[in-house]
mmCIF file of C-alpha atoms in Angstrom:
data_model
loop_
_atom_site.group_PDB
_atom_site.id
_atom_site.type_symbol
_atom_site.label_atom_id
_atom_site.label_comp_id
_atom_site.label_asym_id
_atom_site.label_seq_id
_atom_site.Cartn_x
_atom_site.Cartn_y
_atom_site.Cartn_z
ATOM 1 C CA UNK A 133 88.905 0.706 -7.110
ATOM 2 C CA UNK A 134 90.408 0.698 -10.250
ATOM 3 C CA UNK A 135 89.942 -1.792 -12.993
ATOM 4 C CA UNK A 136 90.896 -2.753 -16.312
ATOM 5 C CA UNK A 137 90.012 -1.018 -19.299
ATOM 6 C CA UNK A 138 87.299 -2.358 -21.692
ATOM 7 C CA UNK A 139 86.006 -1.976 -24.787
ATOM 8 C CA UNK A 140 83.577 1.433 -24.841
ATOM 9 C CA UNK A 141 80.652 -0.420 -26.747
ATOM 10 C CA UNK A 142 80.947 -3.245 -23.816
ATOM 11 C CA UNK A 143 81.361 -0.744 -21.048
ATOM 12 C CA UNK A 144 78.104 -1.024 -19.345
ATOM 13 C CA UNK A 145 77.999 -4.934 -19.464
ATOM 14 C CA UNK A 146 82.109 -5.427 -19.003
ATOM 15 C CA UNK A 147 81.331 -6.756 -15.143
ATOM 16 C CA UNK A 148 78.822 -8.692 -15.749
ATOM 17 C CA UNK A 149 79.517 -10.172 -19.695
ATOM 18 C CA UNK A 150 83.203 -10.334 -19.615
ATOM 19 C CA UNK A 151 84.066 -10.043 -15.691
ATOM 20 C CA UNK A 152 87.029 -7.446 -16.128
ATOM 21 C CA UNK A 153 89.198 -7.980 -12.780
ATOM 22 C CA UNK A 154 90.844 -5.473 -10.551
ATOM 23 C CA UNK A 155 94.326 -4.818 -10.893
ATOM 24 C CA UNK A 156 97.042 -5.573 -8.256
ATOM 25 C CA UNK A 157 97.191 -2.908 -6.212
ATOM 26 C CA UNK A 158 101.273 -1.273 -5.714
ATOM 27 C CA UNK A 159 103.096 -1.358 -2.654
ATOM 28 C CA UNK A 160 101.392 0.913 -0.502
ATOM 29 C CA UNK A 161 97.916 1.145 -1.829
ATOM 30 C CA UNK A 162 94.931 0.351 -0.112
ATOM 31 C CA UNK A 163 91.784 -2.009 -1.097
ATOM 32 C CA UNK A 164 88.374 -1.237 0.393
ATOM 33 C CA UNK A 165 85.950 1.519 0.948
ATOM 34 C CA UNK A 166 83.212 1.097 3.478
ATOM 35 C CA UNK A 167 81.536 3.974 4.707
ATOM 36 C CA UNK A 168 83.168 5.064 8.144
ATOM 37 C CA UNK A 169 82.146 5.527 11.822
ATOM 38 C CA UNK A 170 83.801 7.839 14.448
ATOM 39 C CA UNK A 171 84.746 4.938 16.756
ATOM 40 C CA UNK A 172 87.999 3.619 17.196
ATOM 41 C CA UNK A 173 89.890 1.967 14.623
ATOM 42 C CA UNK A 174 91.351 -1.534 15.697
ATOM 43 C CA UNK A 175 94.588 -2.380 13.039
ATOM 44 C CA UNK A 176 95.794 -5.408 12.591
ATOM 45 C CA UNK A 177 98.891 -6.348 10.958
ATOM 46 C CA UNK A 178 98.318 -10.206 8.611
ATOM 47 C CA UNK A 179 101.988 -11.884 8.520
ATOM 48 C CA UNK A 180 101.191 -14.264 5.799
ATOM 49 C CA UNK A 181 98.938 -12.031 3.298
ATOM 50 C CA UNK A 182 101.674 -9.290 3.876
ATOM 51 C CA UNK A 183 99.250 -6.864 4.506
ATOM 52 C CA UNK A 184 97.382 -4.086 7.025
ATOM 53 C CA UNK A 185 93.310 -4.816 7.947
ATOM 54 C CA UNK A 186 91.760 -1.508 9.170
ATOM 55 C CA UNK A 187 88.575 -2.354 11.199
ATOM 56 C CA UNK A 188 86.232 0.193 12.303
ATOM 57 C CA UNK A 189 85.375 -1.172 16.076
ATOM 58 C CA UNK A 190 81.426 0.225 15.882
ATOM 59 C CA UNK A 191 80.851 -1.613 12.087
ATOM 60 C CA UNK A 192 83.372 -4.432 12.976
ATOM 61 C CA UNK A 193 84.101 -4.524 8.895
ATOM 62 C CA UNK A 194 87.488 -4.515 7.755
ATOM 63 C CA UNK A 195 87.460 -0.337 5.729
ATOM 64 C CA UNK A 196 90.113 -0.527 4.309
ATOM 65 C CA UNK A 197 93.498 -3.724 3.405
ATOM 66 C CA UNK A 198 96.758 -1.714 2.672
ATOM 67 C CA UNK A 199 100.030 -3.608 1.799
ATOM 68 C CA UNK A 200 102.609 -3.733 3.712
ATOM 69 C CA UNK A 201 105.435 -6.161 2.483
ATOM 70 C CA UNK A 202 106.724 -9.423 3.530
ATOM 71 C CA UNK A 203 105.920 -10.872 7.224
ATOM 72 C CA UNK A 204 104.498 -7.622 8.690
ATOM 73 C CA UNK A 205 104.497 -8.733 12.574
ATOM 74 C CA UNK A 206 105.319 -6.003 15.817
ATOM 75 C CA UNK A 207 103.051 -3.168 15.199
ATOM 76 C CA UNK A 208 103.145 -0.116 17.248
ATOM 77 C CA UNK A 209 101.544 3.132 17.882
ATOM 78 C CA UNK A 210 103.657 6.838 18.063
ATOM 79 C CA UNK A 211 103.533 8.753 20.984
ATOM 80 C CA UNK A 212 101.335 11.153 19.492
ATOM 81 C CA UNK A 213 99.220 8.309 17.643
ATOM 82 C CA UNK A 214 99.533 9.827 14.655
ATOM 83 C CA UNK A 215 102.096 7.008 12.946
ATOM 84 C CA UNK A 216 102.261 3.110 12.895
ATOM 85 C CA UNK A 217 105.311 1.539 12.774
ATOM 86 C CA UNK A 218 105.305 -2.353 11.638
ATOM 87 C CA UNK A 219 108.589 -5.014 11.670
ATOM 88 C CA UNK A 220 108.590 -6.608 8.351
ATOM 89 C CA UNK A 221 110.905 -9.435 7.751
ATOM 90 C CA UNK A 222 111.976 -11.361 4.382
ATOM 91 C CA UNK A 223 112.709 -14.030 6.269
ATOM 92 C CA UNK A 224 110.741 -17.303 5.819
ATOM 93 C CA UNK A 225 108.560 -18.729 8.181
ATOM 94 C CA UNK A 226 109.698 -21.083 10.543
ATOM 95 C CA UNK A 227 108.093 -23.635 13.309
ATOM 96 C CA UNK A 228 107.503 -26.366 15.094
ATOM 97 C CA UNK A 229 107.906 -29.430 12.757
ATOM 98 C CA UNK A 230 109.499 -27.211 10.020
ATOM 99 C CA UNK A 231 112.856 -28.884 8.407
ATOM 100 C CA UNK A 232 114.672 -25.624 7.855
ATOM 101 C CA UNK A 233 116.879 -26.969 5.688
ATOM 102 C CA UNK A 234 114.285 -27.063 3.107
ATOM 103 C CA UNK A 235 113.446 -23.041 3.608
ATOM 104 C CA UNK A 236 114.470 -20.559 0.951
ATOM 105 C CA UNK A 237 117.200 -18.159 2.150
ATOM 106 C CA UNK A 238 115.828 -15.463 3.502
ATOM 107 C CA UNK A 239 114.900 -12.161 1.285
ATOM 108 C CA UNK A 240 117.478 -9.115 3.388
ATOM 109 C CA UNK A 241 116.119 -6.404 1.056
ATOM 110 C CA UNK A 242 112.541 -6.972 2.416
ATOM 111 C CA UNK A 243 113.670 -6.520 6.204
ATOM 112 C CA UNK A 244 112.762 -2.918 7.126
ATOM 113 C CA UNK A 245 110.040 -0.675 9.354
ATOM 114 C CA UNK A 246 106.809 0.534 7.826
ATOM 115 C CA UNK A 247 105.851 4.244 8.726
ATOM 116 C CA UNK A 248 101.589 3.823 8.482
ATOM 117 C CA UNK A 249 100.199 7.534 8.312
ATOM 118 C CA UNK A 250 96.570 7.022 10.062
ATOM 119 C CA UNK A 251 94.923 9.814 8.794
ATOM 120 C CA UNK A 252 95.968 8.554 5.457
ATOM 121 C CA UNK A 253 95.713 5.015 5.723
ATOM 122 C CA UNK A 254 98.870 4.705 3.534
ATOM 123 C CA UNK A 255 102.229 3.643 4.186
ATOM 124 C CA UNK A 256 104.497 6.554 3.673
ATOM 125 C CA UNK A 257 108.050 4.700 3.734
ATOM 126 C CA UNK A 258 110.094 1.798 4.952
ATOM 127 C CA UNK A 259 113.118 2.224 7.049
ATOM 128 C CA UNK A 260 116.313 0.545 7.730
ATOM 129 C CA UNK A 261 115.502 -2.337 10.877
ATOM 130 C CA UNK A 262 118.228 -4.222 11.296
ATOM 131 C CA UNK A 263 118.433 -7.611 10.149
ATOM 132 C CA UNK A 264 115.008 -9.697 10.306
ATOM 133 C CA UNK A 265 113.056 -7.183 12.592
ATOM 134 C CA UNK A 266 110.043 -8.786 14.413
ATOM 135 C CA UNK A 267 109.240 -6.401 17.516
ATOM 136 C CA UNK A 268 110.077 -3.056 19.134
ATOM 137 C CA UNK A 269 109.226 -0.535 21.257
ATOM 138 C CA UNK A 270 109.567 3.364 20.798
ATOM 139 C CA UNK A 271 111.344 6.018 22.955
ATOM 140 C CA UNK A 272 109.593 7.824 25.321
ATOM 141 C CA UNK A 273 110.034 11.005 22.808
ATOM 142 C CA UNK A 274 109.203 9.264 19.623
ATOM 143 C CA UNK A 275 112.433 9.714 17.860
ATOM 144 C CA UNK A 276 113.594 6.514 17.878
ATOM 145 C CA UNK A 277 112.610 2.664 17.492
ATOM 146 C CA UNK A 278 114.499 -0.109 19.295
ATOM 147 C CA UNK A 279 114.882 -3.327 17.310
ATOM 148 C CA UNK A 280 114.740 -7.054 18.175
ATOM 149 C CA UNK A 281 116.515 -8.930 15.091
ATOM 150 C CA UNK A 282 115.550 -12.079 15.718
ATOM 151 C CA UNK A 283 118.161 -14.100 13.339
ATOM 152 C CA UNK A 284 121.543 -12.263 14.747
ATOM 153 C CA UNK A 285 120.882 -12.003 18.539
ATOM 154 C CA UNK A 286 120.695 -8.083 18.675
ATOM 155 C CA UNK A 287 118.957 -5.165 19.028
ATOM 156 C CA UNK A 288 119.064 -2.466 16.743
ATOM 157 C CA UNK A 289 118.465 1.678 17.588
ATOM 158 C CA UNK A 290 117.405 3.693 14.953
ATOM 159 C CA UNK A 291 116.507 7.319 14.133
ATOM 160 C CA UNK A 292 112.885 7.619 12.999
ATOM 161 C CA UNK A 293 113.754 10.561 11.007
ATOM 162 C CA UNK A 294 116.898 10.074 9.432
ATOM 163 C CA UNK A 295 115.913 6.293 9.047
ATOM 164 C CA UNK A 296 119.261 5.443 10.077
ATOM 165 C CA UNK A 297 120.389 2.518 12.284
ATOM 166 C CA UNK A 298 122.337 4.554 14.996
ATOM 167 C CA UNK A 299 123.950 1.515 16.249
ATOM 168 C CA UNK A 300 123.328 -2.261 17.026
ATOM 169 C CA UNK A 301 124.024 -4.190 20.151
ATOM 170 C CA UNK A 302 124.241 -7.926 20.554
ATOM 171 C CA UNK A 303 121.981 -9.745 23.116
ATOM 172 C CA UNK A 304 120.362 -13.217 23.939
ATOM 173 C CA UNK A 305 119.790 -15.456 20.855
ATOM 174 C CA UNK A 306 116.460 -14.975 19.484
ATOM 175 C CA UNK A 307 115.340 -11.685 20.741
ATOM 176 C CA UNK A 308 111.772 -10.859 20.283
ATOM 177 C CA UNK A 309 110.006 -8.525 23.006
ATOM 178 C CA UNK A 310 111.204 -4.841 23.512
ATOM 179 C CA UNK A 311 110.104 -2.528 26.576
ATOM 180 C CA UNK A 312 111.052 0.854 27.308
ATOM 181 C CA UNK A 313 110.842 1.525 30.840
ATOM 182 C CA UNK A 314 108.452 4.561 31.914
ATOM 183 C CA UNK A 315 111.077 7.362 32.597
ATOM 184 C CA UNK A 316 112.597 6.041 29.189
ATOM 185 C CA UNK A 317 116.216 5.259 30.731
ATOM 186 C CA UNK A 318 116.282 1.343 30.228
ATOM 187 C CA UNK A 319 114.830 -1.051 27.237
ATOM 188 C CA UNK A 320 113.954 -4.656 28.727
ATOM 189 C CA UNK A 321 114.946 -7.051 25.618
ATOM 190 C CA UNK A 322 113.536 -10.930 25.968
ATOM 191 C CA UNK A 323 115.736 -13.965 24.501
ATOM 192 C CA UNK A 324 113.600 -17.026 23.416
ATOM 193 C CA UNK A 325 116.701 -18.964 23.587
ATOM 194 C CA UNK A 326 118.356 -18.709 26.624
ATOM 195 C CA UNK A 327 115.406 -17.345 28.571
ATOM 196 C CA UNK A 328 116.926 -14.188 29.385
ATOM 197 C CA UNK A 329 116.108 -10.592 30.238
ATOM 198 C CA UNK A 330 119.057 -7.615 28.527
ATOM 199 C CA UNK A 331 118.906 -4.396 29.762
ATOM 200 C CA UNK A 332 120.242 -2.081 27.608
ATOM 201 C CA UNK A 333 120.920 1.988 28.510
ATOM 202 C CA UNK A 334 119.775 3.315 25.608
ATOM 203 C CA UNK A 335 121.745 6.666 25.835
ATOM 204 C CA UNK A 336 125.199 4.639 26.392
ATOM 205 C CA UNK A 337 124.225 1.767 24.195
ATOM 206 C CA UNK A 338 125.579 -0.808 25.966
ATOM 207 C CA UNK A 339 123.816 -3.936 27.583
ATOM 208 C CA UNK A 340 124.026 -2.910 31.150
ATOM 209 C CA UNK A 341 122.220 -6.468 32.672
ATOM 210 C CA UNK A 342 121.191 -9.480 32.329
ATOM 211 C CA UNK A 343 119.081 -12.014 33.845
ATOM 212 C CA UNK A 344 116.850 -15.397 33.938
ATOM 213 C CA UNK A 345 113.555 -15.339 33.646
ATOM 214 C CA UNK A 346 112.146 -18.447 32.307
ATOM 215 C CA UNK A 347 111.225 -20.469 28.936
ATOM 216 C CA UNK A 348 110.990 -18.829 25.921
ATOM 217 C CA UNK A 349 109.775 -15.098 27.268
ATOM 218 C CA UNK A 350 108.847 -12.931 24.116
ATOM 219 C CA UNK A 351 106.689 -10.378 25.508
ATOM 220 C CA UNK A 352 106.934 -7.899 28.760
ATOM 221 C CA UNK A 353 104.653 -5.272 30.423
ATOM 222 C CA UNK A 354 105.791 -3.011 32.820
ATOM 223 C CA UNK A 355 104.182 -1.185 35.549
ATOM 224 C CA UNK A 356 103.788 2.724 35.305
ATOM 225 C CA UNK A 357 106.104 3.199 38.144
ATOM 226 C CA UNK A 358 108.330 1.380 36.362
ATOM 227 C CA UNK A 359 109.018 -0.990 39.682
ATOM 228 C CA UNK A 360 107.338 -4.443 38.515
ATOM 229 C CA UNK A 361 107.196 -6.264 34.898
ATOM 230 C CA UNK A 362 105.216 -9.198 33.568
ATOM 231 C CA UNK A 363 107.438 -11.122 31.574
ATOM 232 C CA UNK A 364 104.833 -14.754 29.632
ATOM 233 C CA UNK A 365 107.269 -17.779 29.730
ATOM 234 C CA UNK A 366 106.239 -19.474 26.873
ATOM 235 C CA UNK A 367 107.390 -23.043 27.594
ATOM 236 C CA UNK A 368 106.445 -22.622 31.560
ATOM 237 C CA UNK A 369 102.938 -22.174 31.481
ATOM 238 C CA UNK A 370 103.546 -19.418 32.922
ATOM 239 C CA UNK A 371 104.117 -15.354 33.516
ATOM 240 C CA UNK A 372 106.263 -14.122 35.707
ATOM 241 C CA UNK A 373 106.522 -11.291 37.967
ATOM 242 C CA UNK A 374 109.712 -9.536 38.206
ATOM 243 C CA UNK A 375 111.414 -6.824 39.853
ATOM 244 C CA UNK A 376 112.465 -4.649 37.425
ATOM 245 C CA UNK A 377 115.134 -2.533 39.542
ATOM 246 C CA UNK A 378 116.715 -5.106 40.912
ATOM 247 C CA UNK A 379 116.283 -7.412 38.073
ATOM 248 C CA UNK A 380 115.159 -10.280 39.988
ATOM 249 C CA UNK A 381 112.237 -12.917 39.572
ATOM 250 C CA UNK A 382 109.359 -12.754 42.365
ATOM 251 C CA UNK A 383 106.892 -15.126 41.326
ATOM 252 C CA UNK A 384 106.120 -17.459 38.494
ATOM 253 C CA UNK A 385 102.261 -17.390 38.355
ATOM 254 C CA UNK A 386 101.165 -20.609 36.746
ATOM 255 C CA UNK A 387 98.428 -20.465 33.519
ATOM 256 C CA UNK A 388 98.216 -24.315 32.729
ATOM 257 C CA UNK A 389 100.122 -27.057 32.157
ATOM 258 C CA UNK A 390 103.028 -26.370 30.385
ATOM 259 C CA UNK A 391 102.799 -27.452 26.557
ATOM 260 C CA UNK A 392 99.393 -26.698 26.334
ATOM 261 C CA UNK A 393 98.927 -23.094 27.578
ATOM 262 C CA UNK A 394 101.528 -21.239 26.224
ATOM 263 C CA UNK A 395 101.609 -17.405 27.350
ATOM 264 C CA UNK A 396 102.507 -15.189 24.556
ATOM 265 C CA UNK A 397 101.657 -11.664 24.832
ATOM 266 C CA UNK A 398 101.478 -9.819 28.133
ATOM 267 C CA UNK A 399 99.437 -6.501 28.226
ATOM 268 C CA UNK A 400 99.201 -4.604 31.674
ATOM 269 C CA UNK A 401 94.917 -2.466 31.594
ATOM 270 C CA UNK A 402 96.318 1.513 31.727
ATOM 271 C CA UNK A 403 95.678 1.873 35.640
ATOM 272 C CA UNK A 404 97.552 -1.408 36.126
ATOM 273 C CA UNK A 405 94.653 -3.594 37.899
ATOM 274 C CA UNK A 406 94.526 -6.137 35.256
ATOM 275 C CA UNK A 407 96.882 -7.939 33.007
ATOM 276 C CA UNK A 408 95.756 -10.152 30.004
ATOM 277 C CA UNK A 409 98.047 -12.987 28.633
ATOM 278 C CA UNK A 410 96.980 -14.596 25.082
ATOM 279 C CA UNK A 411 98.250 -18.264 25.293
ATOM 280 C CA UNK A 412 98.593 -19.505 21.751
ATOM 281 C CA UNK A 413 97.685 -22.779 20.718
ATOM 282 C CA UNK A 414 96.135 -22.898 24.333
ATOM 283 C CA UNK A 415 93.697 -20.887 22.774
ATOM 284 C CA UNK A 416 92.756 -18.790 25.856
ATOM 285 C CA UNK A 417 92.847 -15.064 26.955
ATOM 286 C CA UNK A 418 93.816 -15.049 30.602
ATOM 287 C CA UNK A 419 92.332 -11.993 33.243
ATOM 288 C CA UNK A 420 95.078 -11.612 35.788
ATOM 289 C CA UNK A 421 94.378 -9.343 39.214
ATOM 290 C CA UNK A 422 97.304 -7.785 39.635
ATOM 291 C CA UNK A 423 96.827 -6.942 43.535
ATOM 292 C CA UNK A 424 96.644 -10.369 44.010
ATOM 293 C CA UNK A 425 98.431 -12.113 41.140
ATOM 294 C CA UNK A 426 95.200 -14.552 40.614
ATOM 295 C CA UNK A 427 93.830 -15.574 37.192
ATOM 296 C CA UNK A 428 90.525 -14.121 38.192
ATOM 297 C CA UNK A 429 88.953 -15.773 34.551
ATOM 298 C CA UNK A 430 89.552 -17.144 30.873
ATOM 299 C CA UNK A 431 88.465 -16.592 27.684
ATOM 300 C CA UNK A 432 88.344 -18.880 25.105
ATOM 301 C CA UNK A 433 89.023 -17.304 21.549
ATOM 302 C CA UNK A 434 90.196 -17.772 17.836
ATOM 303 C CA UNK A 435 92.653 -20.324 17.211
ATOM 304 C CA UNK A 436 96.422 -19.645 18.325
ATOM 305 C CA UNK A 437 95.765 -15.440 20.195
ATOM 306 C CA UNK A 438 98.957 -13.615 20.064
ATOM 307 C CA UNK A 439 98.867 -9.797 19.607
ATOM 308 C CA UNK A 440 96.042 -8.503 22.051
ATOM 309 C CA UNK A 441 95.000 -4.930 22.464
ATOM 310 C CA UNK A 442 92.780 -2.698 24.734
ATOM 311 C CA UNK A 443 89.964 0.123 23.495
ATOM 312 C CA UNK A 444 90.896 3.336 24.559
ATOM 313 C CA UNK A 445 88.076 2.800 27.239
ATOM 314 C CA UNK A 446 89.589 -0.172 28.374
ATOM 315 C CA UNK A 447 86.016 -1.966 28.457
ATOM 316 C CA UNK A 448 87.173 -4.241 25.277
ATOM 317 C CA UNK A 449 90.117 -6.621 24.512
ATOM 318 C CA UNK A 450 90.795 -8.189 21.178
ATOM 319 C CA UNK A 451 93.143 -10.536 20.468
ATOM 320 C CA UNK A 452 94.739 -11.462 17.115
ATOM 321 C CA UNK A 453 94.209 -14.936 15.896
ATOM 322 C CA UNK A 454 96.554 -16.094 13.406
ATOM 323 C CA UNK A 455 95.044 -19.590 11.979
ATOM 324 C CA UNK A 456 91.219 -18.495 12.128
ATOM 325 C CA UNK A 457 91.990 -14.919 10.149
ATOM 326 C CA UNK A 458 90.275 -13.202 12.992
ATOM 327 C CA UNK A 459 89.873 -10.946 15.502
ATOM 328 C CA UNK A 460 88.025 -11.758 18.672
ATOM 329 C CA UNK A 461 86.218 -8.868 20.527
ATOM 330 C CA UNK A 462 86.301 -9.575 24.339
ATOM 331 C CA UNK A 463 83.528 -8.043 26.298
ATOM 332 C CA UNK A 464 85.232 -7.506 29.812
ATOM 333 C CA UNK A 465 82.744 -6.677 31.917
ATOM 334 C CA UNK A 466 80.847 -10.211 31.099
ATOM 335 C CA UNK A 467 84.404 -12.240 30.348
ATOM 336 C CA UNK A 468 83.227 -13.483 26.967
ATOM 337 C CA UNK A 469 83.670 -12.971 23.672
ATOM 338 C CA UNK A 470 81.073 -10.906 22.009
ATOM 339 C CA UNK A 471 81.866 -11.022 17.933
ATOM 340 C CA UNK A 472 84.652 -12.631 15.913
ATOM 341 C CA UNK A 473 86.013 -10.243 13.021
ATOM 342 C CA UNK A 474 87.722 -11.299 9.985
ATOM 343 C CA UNK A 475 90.924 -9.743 9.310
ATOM 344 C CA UNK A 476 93.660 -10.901 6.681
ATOM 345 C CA UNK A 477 95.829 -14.336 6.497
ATOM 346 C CA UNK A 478 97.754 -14.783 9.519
ATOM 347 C CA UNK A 479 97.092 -11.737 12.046
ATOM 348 C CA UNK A 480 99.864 -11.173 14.589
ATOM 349 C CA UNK A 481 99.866 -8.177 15.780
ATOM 350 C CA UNK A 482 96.992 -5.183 16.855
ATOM 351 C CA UNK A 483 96.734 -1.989 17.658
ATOM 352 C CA UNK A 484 93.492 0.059 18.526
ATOM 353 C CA UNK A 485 93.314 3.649 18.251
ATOM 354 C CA UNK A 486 90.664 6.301 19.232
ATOM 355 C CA UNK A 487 89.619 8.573 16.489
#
């Protein structure tokens, strides 16, 4: 790490005598270096200190904090796991309670993607993202992201390489999850505000459907076949199950009383028996059985869970806790929580990768 220069006669005692401090790292540098394991890395991206924690699963000790910019929120892996990409936004913070009259404008030149190398651990770049980016999802063969843009009701596509926005197409107010469907033909785009579902063809760019799904839906997990999707209803209580050919609700499985759980995050276990639901200020991890569409057990965790991720062995879940700067490690297989692992201010979203 590097620090400030001092005097050569005062060298040896500068730390201790005069307490020299480190400089401010630049955009793109990293703090931290713990010695490293070979187990997966968990990464977490911290929408209030702006920045990237880099946890090593076996040590659960943060290796490594790399700056990101402002509001780093959706984080998500390449195909070939060998990029992050992270929605940063310059606009401010907004929420329940929240005049936002009294907000600053929002900062445009800070909207962007960041490109994470992992075998770096350094942000290479930032890309074009449309306006106010907060999630996305990546095409089946990695070349390009699709946008929500939360503050103009639209979805952006952009070319990874080229970092150019390719075109953007307007959807339901206050966009925020983004699915590709498995064979990559169709991106599932939630609207917060009117509770909606667009469809868009990606190769046509065009909004090919539409349809209800319930209050406040940010987040959607799709079934490898494609056939079924998970869609939280934030507002409901609940997550519901929809047929994603025909575009058509099936069944609103209910959580909790509406108000208090409030599903967030949907994430579907890789052979599809299980989905998990983080619940917010309900402050609960929820184990669905898919066969049977039964809460089968809950977890209580840090305080408001939103971004949740699985170890590649799928015998782990953590979940991202934004007020209590944590991580909580879920033990499956005894449906408790087994450590809690500080991360940066305000975690939002995670990501774990195998090394």
């Amino acid at each position: 790490m590097h620090r400030t220069p001092c005097s050569l006669l005062a060298l040896g005692a500068c730390a201790l005598v005069i307490g020299c401090s480190p400089s401010k790292p630049s955009a793109g540098s990293a703090t931290g270096s713990l010695t490293e394991s070979s187990a997966p890395r968990i990464y977490v991206t911290n929408e209030l200190s702006g920045d990237l924690s880099v946890i090593d699963s076996a040590t659960r000790q943060v290796i490594i904090t790399v700056p990101l910019g402002k509001r780093p929120r959706g984080i998500h892996a390449s195909p070939d796991h060998k990029s992050l990409y992270v929605a940063l936004s310059g606009s401010p913070i907004a929420g329940p309670g929240v005049d936002e009259t009294t907000l600053p404008p929002p900062d445009k030149t800070a909207d962007g993607i960041g490109v994470f190398d992992v075998a770096q651990n350094k942000l290479l770049r930032i890309i074009p993202g449309g306006s106010d980016p907060e999630n996305f999802d990546i095409s089946k063969d990695g070349r390009q992201l699709f946008i929500s843009n939360e503050d103009t009701s639209s979805v952006s596509i952009v070319d990874i390489a080229s970092g150019t926005v390719l075109k953007t197409v307007k959807v339901g107010g206050e966009p925020e999850g983004v699915k590709v469907t498995p064979d990559g033909k169709q991106v599932f785009i939630t609207s917060e505000e009117d509770g909606t579902i667009s469809v868009l063809d990606p190769a046509e760019g065009r909004i090919v459907a539409s349809f209800k799904v319930g209050h406040r839906p940010r987040s959607i997990a799709l079934t490898q076949d494609g056939s079924r999707a998970y869609v939280n209803a934030e507002n409901d209580g609940t997550v519901v199950l929809v047929d994603a050919i025909r575009h058509k609700v099936l069944k609103a499985i209910v959580l909790g009383k509406p108000g208090v759980i409030k599903p967030m995050a949907v994430l579907l276990s890789p052979d599809g028996s299980r989905l998990f639901v983080s619940t917010g200020r309900g402050q609960q991890v929820y184990n669905i059985d898919t066969a049977t569409n039964a809460v089968v057990g809950a977890v209580t965790v840090g305080k408001r869970p939103w971004g949740i991720a699985l170890s590649p062995d799928s015998k782990t879940l953590y979940s991202a806790n934004g007020p209590s700067n944590d991580v909580s490690e879920i033990d499956l297989a005894r449906n408790r929580v087994s450590h809690s692992i500080k991360a940066g201010n305000g975690p939002w979203g995670i990501v774990v990768l195998g090394r």
